[in-house]
mmCIF file of N, CA and C in Angstrom:
data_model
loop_
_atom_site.group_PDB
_atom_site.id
_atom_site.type_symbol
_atom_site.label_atom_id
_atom_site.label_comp_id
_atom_site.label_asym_id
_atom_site.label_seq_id
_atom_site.Cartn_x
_atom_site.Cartn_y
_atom_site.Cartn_z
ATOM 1 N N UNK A 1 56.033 137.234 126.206
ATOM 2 C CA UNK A 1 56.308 138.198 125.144
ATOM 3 C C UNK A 1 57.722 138.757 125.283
ATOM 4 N N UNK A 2 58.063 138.663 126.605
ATOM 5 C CA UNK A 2 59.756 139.558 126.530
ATOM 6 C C UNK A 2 60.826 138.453 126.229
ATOM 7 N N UNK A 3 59.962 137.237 126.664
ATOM 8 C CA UNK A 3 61.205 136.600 126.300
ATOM 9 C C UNK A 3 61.444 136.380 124.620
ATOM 10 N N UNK A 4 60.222 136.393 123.904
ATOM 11 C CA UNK A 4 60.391 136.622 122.552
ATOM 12 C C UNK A 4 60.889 137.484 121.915
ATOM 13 N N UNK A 5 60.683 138.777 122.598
ATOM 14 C CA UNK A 5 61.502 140.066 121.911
ATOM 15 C C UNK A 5 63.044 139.853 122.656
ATOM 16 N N UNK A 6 63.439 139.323 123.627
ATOM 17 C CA UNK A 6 65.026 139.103 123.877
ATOM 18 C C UNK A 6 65.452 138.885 122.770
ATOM 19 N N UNK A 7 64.740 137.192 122.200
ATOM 20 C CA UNK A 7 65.324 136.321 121.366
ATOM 21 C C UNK A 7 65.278 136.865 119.777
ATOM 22 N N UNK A 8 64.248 137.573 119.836
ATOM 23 C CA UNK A 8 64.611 137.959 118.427
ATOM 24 C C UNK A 8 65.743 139.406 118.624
ATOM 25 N N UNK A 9 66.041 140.160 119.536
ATOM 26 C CA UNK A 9 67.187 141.092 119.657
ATOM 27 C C UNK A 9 68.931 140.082 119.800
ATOM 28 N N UNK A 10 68.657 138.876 121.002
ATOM 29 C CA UNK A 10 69.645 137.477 120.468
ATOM 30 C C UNK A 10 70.062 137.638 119.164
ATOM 31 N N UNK A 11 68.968 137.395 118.493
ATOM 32 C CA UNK A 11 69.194 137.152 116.813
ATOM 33 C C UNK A 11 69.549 138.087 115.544
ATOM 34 N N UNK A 12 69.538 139.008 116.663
ATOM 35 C CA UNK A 12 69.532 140.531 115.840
ATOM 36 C C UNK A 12 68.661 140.559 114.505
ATOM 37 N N UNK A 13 67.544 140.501 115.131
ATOM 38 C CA UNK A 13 66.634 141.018 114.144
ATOM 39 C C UNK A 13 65.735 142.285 114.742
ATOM 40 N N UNK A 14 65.902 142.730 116.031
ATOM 41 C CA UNK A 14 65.159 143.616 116.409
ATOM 42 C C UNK A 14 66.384 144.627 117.520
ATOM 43 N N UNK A 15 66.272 145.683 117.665
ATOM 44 C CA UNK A 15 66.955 146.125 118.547
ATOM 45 C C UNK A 15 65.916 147.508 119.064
ATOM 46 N N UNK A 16 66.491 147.497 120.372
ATOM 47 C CA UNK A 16 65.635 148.803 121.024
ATOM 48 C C UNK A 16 66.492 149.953 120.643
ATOM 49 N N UNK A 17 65.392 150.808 120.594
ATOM 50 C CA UNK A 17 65.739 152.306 119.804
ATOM 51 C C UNK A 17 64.816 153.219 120.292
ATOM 52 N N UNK A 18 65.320 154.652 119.659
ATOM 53 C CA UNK A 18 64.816 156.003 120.121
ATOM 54 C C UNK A 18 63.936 156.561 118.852
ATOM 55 N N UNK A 19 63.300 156.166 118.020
ATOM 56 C CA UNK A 19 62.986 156.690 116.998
ATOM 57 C C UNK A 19 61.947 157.694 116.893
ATOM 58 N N UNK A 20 61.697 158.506 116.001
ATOM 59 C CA UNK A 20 60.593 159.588 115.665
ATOM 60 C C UNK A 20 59.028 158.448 114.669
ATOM 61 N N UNK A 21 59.537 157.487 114.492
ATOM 62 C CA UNK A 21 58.359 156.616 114.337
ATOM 63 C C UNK A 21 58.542 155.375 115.019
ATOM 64 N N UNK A 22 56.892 154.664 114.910
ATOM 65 C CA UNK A 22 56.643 154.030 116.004
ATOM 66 C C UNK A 22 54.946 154.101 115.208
ATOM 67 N N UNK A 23 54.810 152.095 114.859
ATOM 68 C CA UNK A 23 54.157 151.535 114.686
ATOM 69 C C UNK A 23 53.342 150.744 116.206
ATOM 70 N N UNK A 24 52.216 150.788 116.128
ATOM 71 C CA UNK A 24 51.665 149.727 116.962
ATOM 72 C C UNK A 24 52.352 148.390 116.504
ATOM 73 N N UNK A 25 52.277 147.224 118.012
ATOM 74 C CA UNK A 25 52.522 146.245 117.486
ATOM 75 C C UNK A 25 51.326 145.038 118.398
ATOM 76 N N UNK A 26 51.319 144.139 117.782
ATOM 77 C CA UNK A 26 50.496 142.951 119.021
ATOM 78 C C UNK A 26 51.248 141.831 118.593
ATOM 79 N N UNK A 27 50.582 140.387 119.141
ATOM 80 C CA UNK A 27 50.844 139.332 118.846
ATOM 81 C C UNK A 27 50.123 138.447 118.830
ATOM 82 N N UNK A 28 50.664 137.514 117.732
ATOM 83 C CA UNK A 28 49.584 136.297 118.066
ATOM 84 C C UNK A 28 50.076 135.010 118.026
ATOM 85 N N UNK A 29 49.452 134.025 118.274
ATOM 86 C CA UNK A 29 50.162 132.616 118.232
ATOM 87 C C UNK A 29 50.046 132.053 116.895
ATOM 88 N N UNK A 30 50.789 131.656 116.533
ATOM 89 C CA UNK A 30 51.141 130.837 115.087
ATOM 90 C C UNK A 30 50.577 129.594 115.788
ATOM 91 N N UNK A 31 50.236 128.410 114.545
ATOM 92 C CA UNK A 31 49.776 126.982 114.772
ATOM 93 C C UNK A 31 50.816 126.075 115.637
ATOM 94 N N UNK A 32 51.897 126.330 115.396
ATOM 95 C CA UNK A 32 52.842 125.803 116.929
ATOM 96 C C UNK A 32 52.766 126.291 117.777
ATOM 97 N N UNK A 33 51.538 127.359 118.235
ATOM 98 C CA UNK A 33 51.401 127.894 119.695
ATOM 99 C C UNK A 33 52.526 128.839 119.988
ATOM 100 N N UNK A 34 53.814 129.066 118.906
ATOM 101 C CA UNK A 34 54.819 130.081 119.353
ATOM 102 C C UNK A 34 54.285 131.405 118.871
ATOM 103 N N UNK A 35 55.263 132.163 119.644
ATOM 104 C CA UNK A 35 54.376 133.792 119.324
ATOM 105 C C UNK A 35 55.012 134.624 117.980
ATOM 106 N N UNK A 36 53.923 134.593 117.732
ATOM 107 C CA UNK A 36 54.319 135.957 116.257
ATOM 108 C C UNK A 36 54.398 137.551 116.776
ATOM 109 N N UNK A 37 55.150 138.309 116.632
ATOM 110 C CA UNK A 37 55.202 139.600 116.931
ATOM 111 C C UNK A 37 54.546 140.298 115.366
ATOM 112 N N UNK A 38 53.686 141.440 115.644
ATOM 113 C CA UNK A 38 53.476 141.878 114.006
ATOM 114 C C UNK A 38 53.022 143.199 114.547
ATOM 115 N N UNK A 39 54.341 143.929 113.666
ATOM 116 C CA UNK A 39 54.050 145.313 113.986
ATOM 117 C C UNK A 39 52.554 146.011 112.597
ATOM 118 N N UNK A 40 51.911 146.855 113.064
ATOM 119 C CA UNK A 40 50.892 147.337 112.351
ATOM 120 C C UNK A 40 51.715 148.529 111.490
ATOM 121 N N UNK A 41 51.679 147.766 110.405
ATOM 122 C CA UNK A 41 52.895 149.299 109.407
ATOM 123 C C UNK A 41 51.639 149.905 108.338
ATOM 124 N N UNK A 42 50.346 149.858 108.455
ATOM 125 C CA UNK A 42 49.065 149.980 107.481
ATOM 126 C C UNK A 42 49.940 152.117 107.344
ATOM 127 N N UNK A 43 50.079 152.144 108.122
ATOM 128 C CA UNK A 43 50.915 154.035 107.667
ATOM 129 C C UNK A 43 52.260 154.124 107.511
ATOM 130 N N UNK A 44 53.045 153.279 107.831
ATOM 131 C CA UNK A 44 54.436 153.439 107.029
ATOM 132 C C UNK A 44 53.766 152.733 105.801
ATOM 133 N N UNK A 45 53.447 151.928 105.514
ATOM 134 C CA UNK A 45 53.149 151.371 104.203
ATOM 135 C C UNK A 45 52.405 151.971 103.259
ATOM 136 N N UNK A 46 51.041 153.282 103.614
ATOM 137 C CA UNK A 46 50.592 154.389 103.035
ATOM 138 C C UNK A 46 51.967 154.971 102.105
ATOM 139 N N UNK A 47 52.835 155.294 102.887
ATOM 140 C CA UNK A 47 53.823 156.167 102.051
ATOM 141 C C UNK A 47 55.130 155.908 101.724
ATOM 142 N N UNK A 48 54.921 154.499 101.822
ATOM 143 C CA UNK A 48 56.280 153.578 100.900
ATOM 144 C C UNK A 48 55.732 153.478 99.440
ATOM 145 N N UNK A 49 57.136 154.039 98.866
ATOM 146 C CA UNK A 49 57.029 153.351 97.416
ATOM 147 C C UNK A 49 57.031 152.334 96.982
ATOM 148 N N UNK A 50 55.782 151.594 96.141
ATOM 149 C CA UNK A 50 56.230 149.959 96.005
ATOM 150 C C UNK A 50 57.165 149.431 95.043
ATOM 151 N N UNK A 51 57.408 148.130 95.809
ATOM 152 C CA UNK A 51 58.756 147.931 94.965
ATOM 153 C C UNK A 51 58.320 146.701 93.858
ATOM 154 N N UNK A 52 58.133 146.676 92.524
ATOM 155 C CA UNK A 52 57.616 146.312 92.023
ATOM 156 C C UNK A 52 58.373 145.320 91.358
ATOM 157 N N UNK A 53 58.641 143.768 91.695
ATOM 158 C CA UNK A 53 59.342 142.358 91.349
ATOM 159 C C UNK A 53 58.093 141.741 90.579
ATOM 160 N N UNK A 54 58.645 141.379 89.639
ATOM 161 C CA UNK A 54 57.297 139.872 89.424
ATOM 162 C C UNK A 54 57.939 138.792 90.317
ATOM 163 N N UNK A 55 56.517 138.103 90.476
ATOM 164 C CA UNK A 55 56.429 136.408 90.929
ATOM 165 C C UNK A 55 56.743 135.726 89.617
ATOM 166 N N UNK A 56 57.457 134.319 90.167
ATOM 167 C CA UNK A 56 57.246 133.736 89.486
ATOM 168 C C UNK A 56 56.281 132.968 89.317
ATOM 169 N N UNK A 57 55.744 132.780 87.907
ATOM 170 C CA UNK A 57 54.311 132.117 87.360
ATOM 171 C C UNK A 57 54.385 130.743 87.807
ATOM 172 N N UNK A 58 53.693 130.593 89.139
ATOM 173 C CA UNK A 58 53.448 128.800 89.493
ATOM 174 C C UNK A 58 53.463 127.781 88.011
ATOM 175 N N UNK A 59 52.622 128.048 87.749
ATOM 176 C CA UNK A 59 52.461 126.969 86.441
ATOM 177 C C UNK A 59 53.663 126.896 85.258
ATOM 178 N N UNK A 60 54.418 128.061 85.455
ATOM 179 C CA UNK A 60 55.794 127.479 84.424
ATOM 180 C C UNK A 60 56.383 126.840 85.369
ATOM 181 N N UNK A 61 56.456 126.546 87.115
ATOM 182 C CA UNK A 61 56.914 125.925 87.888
ATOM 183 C C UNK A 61 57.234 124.680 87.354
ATOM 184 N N UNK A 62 55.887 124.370 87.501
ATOM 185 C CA UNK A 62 55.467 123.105 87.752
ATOM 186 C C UNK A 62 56.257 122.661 86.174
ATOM 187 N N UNK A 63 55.639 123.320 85.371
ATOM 188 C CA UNK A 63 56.422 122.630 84.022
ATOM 189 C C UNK A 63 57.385 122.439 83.909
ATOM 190 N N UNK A 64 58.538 123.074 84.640
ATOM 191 C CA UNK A 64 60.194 123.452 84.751
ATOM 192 C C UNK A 64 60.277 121.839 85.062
ATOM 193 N N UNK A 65 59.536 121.760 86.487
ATOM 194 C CA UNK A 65 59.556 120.213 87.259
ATOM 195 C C UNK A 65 59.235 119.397 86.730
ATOM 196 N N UNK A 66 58.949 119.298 85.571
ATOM 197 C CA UNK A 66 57.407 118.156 85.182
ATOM 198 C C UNK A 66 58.953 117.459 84.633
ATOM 199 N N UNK A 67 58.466 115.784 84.612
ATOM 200 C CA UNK A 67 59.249 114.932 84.726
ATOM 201 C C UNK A 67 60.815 114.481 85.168
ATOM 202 N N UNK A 68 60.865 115.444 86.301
ATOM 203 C CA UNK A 68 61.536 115.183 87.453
ATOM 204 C C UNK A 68 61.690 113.832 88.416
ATOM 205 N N UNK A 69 62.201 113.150 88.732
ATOM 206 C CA UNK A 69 61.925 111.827 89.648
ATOM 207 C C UNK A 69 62.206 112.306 91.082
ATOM 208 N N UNK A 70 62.777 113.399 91.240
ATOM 209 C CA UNK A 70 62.836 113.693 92.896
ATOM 210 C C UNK A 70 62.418 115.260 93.009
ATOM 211 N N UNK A 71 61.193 115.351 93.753
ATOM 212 C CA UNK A 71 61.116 116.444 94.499
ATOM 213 C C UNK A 71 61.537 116.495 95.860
ATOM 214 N N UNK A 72 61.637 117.713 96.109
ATOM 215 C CA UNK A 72 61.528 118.616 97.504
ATOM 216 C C UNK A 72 61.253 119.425 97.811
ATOM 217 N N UNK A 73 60.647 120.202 98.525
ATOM 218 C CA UNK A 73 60.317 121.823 99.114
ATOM 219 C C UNK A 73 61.385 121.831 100.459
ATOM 220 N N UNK A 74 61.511 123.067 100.386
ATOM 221 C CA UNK A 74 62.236 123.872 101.691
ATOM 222 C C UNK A 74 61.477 124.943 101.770
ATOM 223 N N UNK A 75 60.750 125.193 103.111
ATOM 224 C CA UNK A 75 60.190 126.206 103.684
ATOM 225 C C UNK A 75 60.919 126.891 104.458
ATOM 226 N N UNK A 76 61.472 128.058 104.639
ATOM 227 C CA UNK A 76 62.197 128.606 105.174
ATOM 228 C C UNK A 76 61.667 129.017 106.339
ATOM 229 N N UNK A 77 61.837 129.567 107.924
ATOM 230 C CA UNK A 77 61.540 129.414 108.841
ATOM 231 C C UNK A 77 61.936 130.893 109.097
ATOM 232 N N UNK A 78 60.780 131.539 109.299
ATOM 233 C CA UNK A 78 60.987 133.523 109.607
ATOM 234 C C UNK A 78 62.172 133.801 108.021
ATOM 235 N N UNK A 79 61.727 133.621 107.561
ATOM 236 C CA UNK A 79 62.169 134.148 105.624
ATOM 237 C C UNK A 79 62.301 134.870 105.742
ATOM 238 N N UNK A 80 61.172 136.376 106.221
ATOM 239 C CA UNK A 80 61.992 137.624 105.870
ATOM 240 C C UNK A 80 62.875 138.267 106.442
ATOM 241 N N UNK A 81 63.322 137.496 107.660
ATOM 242 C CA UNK A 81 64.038 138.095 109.349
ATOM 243 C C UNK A 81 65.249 137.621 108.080
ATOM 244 N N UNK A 82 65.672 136.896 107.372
ATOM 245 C CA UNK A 82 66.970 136.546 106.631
ATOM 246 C C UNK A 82 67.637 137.699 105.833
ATOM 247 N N UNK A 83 66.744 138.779 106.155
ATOM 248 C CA UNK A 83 67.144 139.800 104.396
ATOM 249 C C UNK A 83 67.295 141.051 105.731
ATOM 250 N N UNK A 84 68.576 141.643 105.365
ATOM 251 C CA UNK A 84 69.036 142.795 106.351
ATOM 252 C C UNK A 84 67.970 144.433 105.699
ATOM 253 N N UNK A 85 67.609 145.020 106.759
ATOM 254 C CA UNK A 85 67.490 146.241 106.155
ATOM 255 C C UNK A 85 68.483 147.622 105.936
ATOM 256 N N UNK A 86 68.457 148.160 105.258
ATOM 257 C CA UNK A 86 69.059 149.022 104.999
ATOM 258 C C UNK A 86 69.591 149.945 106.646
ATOM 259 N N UNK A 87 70.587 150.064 107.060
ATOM 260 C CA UNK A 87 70.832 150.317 108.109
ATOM 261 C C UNK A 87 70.238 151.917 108.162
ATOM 262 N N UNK A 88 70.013 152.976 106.837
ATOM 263 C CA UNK A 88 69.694 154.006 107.162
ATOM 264 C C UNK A 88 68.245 154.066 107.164
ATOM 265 N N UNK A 89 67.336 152.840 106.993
ATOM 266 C CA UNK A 89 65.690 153.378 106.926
ATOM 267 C C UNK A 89 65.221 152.151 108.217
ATOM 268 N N UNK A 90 66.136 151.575 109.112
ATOM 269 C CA UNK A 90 66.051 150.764 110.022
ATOM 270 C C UNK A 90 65.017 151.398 111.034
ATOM 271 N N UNK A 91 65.022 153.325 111.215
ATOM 272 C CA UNK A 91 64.404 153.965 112.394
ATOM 273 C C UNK A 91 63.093 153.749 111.729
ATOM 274 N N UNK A 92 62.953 153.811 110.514
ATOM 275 C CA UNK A 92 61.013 153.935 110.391
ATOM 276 C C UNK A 92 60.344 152.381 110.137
ATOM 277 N N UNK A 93 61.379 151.516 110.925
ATOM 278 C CA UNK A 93 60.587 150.102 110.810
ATOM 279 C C UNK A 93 59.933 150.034 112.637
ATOM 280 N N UNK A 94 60.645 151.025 113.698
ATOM 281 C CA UNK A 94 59.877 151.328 114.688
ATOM 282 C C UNK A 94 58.472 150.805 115.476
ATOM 283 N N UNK A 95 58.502 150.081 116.377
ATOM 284 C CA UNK A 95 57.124 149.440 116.941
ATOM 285 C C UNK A 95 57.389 149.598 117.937
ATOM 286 N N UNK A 96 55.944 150.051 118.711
ATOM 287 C CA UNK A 96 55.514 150.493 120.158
ATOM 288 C C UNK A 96 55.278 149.131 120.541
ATOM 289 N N UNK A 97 55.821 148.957 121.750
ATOM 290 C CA UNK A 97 55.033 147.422 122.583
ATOM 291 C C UNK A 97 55.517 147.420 124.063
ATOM 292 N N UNK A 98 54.656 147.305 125.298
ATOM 293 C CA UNK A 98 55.191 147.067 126.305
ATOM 294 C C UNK A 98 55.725 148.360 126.978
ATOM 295 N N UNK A 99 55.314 149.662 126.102
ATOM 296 C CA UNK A 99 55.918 150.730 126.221
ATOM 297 C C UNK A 99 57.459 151.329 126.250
ATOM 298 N N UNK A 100 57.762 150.174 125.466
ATOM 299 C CA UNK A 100 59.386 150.304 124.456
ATOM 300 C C UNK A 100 59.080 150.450 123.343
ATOM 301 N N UNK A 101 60.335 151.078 122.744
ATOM 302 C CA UNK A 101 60.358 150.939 120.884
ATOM 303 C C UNK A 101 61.785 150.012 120.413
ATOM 304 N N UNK A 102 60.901 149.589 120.008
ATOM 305 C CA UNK A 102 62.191 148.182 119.015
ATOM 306 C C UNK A 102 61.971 148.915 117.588
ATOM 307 N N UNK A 103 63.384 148.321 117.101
ATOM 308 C CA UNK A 103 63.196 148.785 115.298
ATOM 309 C C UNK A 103 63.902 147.576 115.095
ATOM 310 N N UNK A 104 63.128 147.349 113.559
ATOM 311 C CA UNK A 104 64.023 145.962 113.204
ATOM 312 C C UNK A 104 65.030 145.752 111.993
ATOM 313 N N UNK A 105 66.122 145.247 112.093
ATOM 314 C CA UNK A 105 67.380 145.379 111.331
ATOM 315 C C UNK A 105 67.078 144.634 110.007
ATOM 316 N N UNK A 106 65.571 143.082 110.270
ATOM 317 C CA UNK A 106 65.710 142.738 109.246
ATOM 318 C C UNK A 106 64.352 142.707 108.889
ATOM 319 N N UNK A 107 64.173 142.713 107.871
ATOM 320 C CA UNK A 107 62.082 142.315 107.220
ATOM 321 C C UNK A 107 61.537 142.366 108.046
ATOM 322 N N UNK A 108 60.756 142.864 108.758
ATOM 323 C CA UNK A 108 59.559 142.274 108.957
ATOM 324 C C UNK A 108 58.562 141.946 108.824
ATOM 325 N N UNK A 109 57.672 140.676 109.105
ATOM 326 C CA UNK A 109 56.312 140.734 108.345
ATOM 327 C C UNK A 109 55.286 141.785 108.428
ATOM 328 N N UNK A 110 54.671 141.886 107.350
ATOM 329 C CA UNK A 110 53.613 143.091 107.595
ATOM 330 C C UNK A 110 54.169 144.304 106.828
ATOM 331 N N UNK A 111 55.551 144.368 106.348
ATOM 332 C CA UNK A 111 56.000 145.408 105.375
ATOM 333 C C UNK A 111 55.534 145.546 104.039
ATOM 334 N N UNK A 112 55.095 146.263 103.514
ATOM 335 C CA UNK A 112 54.470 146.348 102.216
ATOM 336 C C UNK A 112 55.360 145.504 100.378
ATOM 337 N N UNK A 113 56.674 145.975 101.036
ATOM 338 C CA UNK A 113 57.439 145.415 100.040
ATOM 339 C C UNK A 113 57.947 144.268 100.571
ATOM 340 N N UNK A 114 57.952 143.746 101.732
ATOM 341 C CA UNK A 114 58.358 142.524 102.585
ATOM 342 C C UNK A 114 58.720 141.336 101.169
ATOM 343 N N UNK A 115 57.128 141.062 100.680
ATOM 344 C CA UNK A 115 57.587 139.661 99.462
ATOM 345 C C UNK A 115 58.178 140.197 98.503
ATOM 346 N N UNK A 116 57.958 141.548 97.921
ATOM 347 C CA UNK A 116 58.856 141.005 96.539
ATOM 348 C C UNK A 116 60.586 141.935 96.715
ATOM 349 N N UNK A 117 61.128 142.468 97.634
ATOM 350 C CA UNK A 117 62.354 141.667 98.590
ATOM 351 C C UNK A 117 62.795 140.615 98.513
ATOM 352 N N UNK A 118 61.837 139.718 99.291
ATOM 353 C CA UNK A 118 62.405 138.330 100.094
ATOM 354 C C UNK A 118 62.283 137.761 98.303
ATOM 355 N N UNK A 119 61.453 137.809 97.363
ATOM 356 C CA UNK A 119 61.404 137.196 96.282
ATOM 357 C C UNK A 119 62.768 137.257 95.364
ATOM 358 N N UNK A 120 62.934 138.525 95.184
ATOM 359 C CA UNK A 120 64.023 138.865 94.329
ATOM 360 C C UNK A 120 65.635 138.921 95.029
ATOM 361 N N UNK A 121 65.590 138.469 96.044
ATOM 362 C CA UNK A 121 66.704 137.841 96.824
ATOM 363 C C UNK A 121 66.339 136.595 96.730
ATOM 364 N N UNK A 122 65.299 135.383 96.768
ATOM 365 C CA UNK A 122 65.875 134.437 96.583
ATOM 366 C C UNK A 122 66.090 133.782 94.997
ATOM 367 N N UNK A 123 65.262 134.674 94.204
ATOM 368 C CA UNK A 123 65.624 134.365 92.924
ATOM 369 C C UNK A 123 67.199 134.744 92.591
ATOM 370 N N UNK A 124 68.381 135.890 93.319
ATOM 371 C CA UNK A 124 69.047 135.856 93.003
ATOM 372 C C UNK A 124 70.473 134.999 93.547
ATOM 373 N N UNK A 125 69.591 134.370 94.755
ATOM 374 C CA UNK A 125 70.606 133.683 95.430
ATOM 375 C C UNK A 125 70.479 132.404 94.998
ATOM 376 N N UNK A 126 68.946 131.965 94.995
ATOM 377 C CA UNK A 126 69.219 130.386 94.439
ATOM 378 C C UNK A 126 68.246 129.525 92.949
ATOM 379 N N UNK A 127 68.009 130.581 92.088
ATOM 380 C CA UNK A 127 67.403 130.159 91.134
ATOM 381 C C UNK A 127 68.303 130.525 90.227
ATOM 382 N N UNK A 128 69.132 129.827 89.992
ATOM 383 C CA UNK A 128 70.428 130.042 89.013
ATOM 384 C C UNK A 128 70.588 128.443 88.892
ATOM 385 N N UNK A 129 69.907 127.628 88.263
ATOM 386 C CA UNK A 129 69.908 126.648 87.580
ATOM 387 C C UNK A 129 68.654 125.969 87.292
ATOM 388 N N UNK A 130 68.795 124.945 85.924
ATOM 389 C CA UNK A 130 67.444 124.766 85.590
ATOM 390 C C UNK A 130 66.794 123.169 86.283
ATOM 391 N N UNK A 131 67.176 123.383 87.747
ATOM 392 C CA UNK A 131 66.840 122.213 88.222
ATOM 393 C C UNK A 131 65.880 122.778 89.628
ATOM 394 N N UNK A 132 66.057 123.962 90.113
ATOM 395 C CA UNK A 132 65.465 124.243 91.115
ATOM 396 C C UNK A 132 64.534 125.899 90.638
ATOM 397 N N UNK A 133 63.414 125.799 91.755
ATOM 398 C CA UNK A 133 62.806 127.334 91.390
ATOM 399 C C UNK A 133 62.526 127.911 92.631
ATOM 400 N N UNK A 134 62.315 129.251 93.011
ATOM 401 C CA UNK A 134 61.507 129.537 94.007
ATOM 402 C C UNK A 134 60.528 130.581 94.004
ATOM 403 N N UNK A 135 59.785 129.959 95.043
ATOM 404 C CA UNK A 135 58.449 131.076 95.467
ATOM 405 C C UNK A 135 58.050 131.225 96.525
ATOM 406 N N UNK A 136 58.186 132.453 97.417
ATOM 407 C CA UNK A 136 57.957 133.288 98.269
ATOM 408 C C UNK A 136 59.411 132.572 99.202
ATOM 409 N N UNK A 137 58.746 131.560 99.876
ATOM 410 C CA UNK A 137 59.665 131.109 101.036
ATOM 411 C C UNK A 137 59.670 129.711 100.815
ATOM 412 N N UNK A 138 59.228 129.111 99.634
ATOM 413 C CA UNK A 138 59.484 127.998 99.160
ATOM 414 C C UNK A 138 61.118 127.823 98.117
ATOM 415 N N UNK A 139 61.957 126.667 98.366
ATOM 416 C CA UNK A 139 62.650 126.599 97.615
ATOM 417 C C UNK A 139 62.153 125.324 96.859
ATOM 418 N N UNK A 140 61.943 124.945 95.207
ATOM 419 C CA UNK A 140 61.726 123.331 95.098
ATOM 420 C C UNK A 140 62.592 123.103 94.111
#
């Protein structure tokens, strides 16, 4: 586990801090047996405002695609660790573990507004033509 929280502080997605909040956190193994860190935000997320993006409608997807000769998907790999947080609400992303507090600089999973964030960043970064679409952490 520490060497996972090094690597994600490496990566600067987590850094140790002094904060006035402080989420539980645990872990678990993802299907590659590597470890997921997931802080429990069920009470920062009580009193976040939601941030309200639409999805895009799968089925106009598919129609966008429909007679296409080449697909692809890109799954993005820790998607929401890609999207920075706001450096001034960084202290109430806060997780207890190991009897340290880490706060994290970028998404983390388990945030209430986490997808439609990561959504409306990638609709504005890469759905700007009528050849590609995306959804959640899919690019196709």
């Amino acid at each position: 586990l520490q060497e996972h929280i090094e690597d994600l502080i490496k990566r600067e997605i987590l850094e140790e801090c002094n904060s006035n909040y402080a989420s539980p956190a645990f872990t678990r193994r993802k299907k590659n047996n590597d470890i997921r860190l997931i802080g429990d935000f069920r009470k920062l997320n009580e009193i976040t405002v939601t941030e309200h993006f639409p999805f895009p409608d799968t089925h106009n997807i598919f129609l966008d695609l429909k007679g296409s000769k080449i697909y692809s998907t890109i799954d993005l790999n820790m998607g929401f660790h890609q999207i920075l947080i706001n450096p001034e609400d960084t202290h109430k992303t806060a997780i207890s573990i190991n009897g340290k507090k880490y706060k994290y600089l970028r998404i983390p999973f388990g945030m209430k507004n986490a997808p439609f964030s990561f959504q409306k960043n990638m609709i504005e970064k890469y759905d700007t033509n009528s050849w590609s679409s995306t959804f959640c952490q899919s690019i196709c």
